[in-house]
CSV table of C-alpha atoms and ligand atoms in Angstrom, one decimal:
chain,number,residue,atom,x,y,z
A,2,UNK,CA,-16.6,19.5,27.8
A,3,UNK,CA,-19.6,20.1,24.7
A,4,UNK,CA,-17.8,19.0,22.1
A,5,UNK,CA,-14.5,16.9,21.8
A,6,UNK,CA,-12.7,15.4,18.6
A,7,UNK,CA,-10.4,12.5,18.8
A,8,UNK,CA,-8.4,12.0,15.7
A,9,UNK,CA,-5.3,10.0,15.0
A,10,UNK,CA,-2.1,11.7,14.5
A,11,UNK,CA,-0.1,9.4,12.7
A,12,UNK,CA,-1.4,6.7,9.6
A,13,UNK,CA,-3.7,4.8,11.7
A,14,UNK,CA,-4.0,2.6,14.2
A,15,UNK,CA,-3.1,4.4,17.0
A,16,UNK,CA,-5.7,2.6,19.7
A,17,UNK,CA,-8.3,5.2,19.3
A,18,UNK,CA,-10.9,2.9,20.2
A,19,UNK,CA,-9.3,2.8,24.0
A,20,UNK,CA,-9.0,6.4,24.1
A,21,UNK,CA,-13.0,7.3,22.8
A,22,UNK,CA,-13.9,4.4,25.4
A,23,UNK,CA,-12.3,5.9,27.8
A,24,UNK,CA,-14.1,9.4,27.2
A,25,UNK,CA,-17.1,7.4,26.1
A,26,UNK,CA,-18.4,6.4,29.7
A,27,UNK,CA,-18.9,10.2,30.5
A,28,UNK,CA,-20.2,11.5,27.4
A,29,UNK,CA,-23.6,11.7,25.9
A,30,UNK,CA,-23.2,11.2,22.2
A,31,UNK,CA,-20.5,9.3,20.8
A,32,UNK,CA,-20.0,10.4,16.5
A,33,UNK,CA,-18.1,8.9,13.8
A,34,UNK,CA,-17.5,11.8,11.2
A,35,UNK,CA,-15.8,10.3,8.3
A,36,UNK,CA,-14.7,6.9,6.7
A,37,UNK,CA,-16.5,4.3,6.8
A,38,UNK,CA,-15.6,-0.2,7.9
A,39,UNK,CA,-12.1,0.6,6.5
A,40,UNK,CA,-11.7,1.5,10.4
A,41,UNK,CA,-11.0,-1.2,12.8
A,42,UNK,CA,-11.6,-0.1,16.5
A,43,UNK,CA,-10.5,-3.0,19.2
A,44,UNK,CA,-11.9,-2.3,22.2
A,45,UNK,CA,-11.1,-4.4,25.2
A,46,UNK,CA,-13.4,-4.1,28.3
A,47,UNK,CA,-12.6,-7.4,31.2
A,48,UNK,CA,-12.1,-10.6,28.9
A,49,UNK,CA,-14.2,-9.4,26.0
A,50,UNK,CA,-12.4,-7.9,22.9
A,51,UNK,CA,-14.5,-6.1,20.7
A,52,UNK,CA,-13.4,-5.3,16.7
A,53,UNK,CA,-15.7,-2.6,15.3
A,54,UNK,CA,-15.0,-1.4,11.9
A,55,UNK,CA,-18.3,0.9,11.2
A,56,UNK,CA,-20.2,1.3,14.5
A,57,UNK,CA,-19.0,3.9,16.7
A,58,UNK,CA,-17.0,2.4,19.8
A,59,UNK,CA,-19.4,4.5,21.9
A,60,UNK,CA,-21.7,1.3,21.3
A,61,UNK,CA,-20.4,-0.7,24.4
A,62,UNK,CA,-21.2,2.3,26.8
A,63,UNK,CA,-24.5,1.8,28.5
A,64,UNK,CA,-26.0,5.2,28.5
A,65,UNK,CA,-24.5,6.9,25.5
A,66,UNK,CA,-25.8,7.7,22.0
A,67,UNK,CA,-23.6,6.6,19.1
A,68,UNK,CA,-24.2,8.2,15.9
A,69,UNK,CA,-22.9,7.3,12.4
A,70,UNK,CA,-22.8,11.2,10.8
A,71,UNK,CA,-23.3,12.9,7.3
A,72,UNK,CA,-19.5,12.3,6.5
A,73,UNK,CA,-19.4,8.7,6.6
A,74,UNK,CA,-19.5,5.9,4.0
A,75,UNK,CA,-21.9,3.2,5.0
A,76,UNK,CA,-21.7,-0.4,3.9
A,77,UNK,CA,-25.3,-1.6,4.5
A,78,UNK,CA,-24.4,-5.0,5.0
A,79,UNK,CA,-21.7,-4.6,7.4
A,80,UNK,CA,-23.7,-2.3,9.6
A,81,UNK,CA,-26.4,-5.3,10.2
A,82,UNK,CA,-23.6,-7.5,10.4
A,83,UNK,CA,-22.0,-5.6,13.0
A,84,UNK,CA,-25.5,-4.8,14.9
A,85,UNK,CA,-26.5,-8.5,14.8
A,86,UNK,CA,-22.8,-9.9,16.1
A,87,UNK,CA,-23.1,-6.7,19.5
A,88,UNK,CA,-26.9,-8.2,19.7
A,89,UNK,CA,-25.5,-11.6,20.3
A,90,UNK,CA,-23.3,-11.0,23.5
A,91,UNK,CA,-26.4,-9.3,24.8
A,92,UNK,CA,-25.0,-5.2,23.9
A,93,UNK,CA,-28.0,-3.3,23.6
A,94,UNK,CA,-28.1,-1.2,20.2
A,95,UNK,CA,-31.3,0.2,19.9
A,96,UNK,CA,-29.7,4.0,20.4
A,97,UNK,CA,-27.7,3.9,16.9
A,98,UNK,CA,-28.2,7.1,15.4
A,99,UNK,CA,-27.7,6.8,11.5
A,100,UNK,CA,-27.3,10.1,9.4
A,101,UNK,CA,-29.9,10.4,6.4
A,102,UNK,CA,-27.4,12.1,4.9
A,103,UNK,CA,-24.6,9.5,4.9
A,104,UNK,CA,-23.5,8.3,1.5
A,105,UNK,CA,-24.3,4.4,1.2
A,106,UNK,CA,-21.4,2.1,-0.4
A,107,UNK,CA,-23.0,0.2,-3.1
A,108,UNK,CA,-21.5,-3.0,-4.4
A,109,UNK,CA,-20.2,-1.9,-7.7
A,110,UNK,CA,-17.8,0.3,-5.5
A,111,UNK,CA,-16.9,-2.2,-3.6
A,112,UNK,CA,-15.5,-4.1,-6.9
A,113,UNK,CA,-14.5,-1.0,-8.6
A,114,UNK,CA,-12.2,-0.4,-6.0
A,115,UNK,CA,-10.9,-3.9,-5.7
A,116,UNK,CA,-10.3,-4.1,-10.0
A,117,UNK,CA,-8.8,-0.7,-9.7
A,118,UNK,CA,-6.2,-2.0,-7.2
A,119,UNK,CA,-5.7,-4.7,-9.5
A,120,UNK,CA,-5.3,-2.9,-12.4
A,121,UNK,CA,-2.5,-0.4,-11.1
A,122,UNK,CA,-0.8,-2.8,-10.0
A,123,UNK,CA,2.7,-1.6,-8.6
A,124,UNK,CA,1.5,1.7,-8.4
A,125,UNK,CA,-1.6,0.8,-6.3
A,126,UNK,CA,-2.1,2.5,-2.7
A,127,UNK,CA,-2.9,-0.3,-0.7
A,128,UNK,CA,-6.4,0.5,0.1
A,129,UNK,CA,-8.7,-1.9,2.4
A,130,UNK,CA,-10.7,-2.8,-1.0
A,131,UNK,CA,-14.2,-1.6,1.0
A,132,UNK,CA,-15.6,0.6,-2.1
A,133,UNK,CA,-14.2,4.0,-0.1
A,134,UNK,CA,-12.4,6.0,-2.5
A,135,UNK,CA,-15.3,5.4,-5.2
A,136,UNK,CA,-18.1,5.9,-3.4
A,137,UNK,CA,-16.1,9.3,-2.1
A,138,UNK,CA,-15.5,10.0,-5.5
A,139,UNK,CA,-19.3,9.6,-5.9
A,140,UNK,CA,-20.6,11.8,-3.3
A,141,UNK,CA,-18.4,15.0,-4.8
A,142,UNK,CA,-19.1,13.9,-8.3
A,143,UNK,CA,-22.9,14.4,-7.4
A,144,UNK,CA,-24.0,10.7,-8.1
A,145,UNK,CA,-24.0,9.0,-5.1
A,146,UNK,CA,-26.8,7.1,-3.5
A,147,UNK,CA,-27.4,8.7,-0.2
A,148,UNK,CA,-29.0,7.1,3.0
A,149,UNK,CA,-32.4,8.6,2.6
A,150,UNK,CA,-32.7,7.6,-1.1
A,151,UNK,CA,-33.7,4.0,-0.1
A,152,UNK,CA,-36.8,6.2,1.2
A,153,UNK,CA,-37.4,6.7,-2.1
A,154,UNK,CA,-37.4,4.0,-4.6
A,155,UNK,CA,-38.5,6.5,-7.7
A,156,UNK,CA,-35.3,8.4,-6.8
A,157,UNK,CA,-33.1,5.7,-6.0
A,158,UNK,CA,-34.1,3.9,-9.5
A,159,UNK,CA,-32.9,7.2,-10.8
A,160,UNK,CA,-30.2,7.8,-9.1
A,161,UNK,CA,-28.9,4.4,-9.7
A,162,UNK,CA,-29.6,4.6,-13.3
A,163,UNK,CA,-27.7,7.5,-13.3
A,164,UNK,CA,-24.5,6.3,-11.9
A,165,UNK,CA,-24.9,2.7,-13.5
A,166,UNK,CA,-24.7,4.2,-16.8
A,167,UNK,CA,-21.1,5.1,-16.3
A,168,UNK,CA,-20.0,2.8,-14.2
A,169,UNK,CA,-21.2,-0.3,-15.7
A,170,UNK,CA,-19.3,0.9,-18.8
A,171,UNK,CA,-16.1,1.3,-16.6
A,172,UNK,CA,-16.6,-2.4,-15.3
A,173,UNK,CA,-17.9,-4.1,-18.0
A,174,UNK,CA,-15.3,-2.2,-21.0
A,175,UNK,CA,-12.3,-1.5,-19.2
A,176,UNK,CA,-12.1,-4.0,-16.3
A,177,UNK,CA,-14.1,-6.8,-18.3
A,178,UNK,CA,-16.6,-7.2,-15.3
A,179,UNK,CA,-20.2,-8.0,-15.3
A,180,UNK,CA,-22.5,-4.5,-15.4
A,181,UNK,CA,-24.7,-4.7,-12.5
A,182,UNK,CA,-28.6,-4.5,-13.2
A,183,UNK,CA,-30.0,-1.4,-12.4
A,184,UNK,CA,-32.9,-3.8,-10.7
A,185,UNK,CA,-30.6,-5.6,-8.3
A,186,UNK,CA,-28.7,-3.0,-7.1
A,187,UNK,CA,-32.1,-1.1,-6.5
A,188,UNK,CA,-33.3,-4.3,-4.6
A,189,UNK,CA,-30.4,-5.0,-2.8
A,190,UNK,CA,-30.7,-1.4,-1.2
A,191,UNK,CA,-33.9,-1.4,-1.0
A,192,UNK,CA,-33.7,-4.8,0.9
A,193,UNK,CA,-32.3,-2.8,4.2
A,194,UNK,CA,-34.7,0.0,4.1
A,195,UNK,CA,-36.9,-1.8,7.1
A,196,UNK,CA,-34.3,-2.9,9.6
A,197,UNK,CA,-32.3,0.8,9.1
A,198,UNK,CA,-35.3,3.1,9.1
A,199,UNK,CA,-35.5,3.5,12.8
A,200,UNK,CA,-32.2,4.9,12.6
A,201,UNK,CA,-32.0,7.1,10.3
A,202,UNK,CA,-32.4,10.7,11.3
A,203,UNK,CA,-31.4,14.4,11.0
A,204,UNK,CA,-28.2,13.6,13.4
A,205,UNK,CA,-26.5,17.5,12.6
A,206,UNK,CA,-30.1,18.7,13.8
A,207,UNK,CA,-30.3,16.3,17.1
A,208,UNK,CA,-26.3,17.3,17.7
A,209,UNK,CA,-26.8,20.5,17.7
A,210,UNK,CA,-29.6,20.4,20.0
A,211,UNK,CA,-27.8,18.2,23.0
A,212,UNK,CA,-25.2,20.9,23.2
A,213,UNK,CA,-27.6,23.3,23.4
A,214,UNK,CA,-29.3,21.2,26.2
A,215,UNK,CA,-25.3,21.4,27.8
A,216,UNK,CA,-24.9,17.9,27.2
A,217,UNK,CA,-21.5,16.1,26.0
A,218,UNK,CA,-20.6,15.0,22.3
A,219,UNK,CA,-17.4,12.9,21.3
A,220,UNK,CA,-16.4,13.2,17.5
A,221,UNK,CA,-14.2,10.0,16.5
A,222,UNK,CA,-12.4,10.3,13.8
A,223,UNK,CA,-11.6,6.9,11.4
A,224,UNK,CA,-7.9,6.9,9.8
A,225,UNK,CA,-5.7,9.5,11.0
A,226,UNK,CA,-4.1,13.0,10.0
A,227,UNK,CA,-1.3,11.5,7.8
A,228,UNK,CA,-4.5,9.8,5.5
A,229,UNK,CA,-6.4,12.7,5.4
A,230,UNK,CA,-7.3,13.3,2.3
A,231,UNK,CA,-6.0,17.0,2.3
A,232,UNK,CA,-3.6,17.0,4.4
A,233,UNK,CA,-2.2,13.6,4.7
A,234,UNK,CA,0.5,11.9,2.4
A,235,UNK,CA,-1.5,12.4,-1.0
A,236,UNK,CA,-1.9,10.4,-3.2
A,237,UNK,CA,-1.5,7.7,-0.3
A,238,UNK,CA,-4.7,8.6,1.2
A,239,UNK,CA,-7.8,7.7,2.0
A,240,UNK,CA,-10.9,9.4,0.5
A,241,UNK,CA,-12.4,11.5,3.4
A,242,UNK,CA,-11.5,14.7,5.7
A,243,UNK,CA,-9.8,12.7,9.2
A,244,UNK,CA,-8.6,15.5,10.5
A,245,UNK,CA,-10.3,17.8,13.2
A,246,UNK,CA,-12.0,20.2,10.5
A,247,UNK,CA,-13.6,17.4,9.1
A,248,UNK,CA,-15.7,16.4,12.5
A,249,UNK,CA,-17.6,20.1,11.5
A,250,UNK,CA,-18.5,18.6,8.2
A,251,UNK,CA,-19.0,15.3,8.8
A,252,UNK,CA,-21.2,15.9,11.6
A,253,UNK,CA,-23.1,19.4,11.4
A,254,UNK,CA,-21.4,21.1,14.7
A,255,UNK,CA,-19.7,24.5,13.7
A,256,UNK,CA,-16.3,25.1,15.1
A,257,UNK,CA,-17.2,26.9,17.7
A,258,UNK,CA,-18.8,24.0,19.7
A,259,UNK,CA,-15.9,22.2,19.7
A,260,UNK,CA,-12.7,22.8,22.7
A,261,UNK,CA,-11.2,20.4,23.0
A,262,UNK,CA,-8.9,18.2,20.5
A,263,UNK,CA,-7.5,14.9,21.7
A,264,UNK,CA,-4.8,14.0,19.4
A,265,UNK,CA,-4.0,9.9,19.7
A,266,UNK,CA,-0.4,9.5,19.1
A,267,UNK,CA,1.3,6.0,19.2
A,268,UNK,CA,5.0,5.6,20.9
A,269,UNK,CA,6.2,4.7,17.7
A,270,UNK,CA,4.7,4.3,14.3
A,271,UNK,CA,2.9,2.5,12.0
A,272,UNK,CA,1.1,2.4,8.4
A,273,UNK,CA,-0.5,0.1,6.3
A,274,UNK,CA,-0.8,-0.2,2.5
A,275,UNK,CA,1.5,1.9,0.7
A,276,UNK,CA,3.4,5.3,0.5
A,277,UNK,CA,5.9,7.1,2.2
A,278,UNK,CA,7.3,6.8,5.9
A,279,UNK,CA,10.6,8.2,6.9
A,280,UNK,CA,11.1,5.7,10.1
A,281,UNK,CA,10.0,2.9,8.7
A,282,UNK,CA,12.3,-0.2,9.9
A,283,UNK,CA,13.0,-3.2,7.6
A,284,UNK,CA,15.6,-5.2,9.9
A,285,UNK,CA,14.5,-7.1,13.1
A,286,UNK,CA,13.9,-4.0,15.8
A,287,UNK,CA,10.4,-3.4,12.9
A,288,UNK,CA,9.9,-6.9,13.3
A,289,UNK,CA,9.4,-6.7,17.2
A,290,UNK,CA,7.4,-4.0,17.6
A,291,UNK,CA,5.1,-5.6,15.1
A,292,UNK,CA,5.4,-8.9,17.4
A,293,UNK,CA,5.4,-7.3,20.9
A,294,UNK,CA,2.6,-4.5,19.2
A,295,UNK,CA,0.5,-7.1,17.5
A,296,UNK,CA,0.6,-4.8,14.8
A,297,UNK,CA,-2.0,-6.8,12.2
A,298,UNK,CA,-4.7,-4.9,10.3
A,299,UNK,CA,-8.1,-5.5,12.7
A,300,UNK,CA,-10.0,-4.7,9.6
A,301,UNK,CA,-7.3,-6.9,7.0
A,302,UNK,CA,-5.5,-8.6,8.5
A,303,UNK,CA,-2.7,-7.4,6.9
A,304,UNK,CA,1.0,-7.1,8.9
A,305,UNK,CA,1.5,-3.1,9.5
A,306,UNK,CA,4.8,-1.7,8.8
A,307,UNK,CA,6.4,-0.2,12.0
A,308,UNK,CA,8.8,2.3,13.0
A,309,UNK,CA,10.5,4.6,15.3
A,310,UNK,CA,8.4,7.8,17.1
A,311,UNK,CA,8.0,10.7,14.4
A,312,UNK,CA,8.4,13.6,16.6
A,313,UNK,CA,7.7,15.6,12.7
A,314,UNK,CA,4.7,14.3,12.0
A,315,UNK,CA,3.1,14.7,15.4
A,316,UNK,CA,4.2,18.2,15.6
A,317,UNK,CA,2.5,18.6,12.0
A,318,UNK,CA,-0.8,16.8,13.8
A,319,UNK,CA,-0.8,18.9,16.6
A,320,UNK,CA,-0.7,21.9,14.2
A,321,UNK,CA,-3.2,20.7,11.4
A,322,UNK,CA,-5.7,19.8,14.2
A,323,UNK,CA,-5.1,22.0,17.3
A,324,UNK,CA,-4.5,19.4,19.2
A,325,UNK,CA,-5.1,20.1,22.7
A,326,UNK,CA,-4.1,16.9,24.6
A,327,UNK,CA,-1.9,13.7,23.2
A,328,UNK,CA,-2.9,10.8,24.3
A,329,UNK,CA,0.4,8.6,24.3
A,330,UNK,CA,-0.4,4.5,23.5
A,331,UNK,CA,1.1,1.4,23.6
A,332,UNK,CA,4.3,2.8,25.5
A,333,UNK,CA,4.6,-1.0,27.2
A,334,UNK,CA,5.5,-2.2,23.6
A,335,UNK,CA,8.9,-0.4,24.2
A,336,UNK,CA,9.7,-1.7,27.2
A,337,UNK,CA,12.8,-4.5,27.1
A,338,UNK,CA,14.7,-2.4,24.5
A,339,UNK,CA,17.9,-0.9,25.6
A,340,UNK,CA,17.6,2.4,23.6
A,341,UNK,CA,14.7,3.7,22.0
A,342,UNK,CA,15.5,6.3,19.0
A,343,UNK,CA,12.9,9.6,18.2
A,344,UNK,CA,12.8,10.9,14.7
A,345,UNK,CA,13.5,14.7,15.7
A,346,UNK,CA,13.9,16.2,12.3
A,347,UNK,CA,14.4,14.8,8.5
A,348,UNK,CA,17.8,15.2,6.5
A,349,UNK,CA,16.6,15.6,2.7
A,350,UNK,CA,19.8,15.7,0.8
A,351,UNK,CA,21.7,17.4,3.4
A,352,UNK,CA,18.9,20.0,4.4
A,353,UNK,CA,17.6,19.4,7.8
A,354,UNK,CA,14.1,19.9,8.1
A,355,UNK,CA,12.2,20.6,11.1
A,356,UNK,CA,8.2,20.4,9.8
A,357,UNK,CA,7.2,18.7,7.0
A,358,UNK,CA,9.0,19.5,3.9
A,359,UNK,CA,6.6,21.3,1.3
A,360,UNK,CA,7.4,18.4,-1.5
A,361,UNK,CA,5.9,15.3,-1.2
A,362,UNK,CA,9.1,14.1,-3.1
A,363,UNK,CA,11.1,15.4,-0.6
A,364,UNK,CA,9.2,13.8,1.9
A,365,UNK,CA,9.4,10.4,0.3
A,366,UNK,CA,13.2,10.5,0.3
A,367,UNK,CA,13.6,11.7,3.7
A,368,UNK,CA,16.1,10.6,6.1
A,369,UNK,CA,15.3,10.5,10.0
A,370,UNK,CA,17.6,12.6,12.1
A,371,UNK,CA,17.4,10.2,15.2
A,372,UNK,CA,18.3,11.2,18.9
A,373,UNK,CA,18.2,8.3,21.3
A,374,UNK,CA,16.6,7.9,24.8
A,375,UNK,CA,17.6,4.9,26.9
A,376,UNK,CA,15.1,2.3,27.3
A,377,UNK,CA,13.7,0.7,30.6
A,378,UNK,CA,13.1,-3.3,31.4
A,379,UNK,CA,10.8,-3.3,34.3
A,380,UNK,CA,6.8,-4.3,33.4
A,381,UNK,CA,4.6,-1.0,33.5
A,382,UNK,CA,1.5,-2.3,32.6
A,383,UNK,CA,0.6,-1.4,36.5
A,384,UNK,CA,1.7,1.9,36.5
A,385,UNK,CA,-1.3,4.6,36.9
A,386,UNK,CA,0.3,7.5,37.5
A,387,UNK,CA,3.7,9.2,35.9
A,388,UNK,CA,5.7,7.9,39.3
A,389,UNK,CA,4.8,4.6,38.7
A,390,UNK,CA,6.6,4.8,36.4
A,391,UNK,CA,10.6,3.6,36.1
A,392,UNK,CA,12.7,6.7,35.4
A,393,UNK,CA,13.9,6.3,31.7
A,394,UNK,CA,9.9,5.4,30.8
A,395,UNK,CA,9.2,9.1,32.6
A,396,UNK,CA,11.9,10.2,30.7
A,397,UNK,CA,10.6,8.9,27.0
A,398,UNK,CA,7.1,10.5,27.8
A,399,UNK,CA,8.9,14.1,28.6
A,400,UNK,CA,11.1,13.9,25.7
A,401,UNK,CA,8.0,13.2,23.5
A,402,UNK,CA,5.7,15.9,24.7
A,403,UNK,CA,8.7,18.5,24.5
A,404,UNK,CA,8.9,17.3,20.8
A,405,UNK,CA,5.8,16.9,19.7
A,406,UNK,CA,3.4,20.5,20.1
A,407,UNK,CA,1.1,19.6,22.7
A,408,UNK,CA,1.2,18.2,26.1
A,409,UNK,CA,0.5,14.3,27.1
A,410,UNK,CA,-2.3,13.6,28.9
A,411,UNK,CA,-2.5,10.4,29.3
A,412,UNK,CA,-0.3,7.1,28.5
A,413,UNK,CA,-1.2,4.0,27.8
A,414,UNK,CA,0.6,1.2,29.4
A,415,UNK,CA,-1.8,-2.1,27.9
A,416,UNK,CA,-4.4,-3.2,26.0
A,417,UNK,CA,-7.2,-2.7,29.3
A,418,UNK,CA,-9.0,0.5,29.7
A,419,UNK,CA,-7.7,0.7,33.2
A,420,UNK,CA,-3.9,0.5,31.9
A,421,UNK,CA,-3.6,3.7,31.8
A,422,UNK,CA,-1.7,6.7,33.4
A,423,UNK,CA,-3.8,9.9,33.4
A,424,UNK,CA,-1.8,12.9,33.7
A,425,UNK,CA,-4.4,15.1,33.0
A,426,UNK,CA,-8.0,14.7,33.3
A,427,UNK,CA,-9.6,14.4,29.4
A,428,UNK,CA,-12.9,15.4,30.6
B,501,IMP,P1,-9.0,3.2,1.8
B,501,IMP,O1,-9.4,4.0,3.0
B,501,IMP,O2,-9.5,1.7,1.9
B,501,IMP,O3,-9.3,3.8,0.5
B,501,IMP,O4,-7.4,3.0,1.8
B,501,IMP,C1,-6.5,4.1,1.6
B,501,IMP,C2,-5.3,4.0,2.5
B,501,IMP,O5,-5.7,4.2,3.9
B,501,IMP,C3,-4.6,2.7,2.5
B,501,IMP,O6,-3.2,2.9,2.7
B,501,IMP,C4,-5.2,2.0,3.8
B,501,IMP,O7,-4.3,1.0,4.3
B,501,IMP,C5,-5.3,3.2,4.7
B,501,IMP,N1,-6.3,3.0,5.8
B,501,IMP,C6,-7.6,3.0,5.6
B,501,IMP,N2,-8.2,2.9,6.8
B,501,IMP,C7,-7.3,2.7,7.7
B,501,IMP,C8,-7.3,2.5,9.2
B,501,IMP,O8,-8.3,2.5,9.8
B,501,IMP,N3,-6.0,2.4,9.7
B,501,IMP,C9,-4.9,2.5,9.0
B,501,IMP,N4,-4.9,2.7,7.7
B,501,IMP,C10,-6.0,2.8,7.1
């Protein structure tokens, strides 16, 4: 196993946290490629729950290396915040690895992106409000304040002058906001310089060089395939690359390292903030998968939308990412219903559609073709292997795999690491 991605297949929230944990305790270097704390990671090891939204989950593994690559956004403040609140239940984090390269999220993005929301009111997309989408829009616009510019207060003056003279235009003109001072924004970033610098490194370089020495390197991707910017449900986005090409540009390892692509894939579906989702449920049966899935925001708060099992979209994952192995979660969240329907195909106005239709507008008004498997009562949270399993649960996890592109490798039966059935060995 060199090198491994993990990416979402759906909008989110899949429990990829379990899954990189899982991998995390026999792998060297643990990387997050894109995003930045619009994540939220819950990671539950014994009694202790964990919420991460920018470290790596590879953080609670004694032994590994978690890195914070080139392709992620990095809110200074949250990364102490997070460091300090792991240093007070006694987790060691002095291996954090912190690309120089990394695009910092000053607080004018942070604002821009919370006016902007504001501003568009019912045609906003329901982002987290972090500052992602500007300080992405930064980075390719060639003004963004990178991590190694606090190095270099002459350039980061600059380069905050630079941006400023725009920006504090667009805030001060348009969304009638106070212009920042070039001064205190250079201060502010300046003020994390000392506590960071022992981080920062070349990470692509160090990467590179661990496979080279034959050890192991886990690339976690934030978001998930449906909010990639290219190949997700555009304009209803995020701002960065989620799916497996983006773990070679958000981390410096070329394609060929990389063999293996765990796709994490949900037993039904969810999404946050806005946009399209064919099987979406308004009536109660949405409502109790959100109850029995505790399906709140970790990083909002906010109450996800849920739905049936898009066998579509995780075809369209498995293709857009090579996915090698799905990792099935959450499939306890099912059990207690009597049937349990799976999106096969979509109807748009008539035409049945078997990948994603080319239109987003046809996507938008898409209709699920449903076929329905019959649900199981008994509690399988103890279940570790596929006959532990009651028949109609074996059943649901065939169906899916046959559906979906790729084979199952492993189903998750509870919130616990151990609650899990491993079909096939991830390593
Ligand atoms: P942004 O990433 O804050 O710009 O938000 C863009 C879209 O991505 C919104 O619909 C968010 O709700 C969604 N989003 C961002 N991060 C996550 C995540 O970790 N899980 C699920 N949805 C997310």
């Amino acid at each position: 196993m060199p090198a491994t991605v993990i990416v979402g297949a759906q909008w989110g929230d899949e429990g990829k946290g379990k899954a990189t944990d899982l991998l995390g305790s026999s792998v060297d270097y643990v990387v997050k490629f894109n995003g930045g704390n619009n994540a939220g990671h819950t990671v539950v090891i014994g009694d202790q729950k964990y919420a991460l939204h920018l470290l790596p989950s590879g953080i609670l593994t004694p032994g590994c290396v978690p890195v914070i690559g080139n392709g992620v956004v990095v809110d200074l403040a949250v990364l102490v915040q997070e460091l300090d609140a792991l240093l007070e239940r006694g987790i060691d984090v002095s291996r954090l690895l912190l690309s120089a390269n990394a695009h910092v999220i000053p607080e004018y993005n942070r604002n821009l992106d919370k006016v902007t929301e504001r501003f568009l009111g019912s045609r906003r997309l329901g982002t987290t409000g972090r500052g992602i989408g500007p300080t992405y829009a930064d980075k390719m616009n060639r003004v963004g304040i990178r991590v190694q510019d606090l190095f270099d207060e002459k350039i980061l003056t600059q380069k905050v002058e630079n941006v400023l003279e725009l920006k504090g235009q667009i805030l001060a003109k348009i969304y009638n906001r106070r212009a920042p001072e070039v001064r205190d924004t250079v201060e502010e970033l300046l003020s994390y310089a000392d506590r960071i610098g022992p981080m920062v490194a070349d990470t692509g370089l160090l990467l590179n060089r661990a496979l080279d020495r034959g050890e192991t390197v886990l690339l976690e991707a934030g978001q998930a395939t449906l909010l990639d910017v290219d190949h997700g449900t555009y304009p209803f986005v995020t701002s960065s690359s989620a799916t497996a090409g983006g773990a070679c540009t958000g981390s410096g390892i070329p394609p060929m390292r990389i063999d293996k692509v765990i796709g994490i894939v949900k037993a039904y579906t969810t999404r946050v903030g806005e946009g399209p989702f064919p099987t979406e449920l308004q009536d109660e049966s949405g409502e109790r998968l959100r109850q029995a899935g505790a399906e709140f925001g970790t990083t909002t708060g906010r109450p996800r939308r849920c739905g049936w099992y898009d066998a579509v979209i995780a075809r369209y994952a498995a293709r857009v990412n090579g996915v090698t192995d799905f990792v099935l979660t959450k499939l306890d969240v099912l059990t207690g219903l009597e049937r349990i329907p799976v999106c096969v195909a979509y109807d748009v106005d008539g035409t049945r559609h078997d990948e994603m239709p080319v239109n987003q507008s046809d996507f938008h008004h898409a209709r699920p073709v449903y076929e329905e498997l019959p649900g199981w009562s008994q509690d399988i949270s103890g279940a570790r292997s596929l006959e532990d399993l009651p028949a109609n649960a074996r059943a649901y996890v065939t169906a899916v795999e046959d559906l979906s592109g790729a084979r199952i490798s492993a189903v998750g039966v509870g919130p616990d690491r151990e609650e899990t059935v491993v079909l096939h060995s991830l390593a």
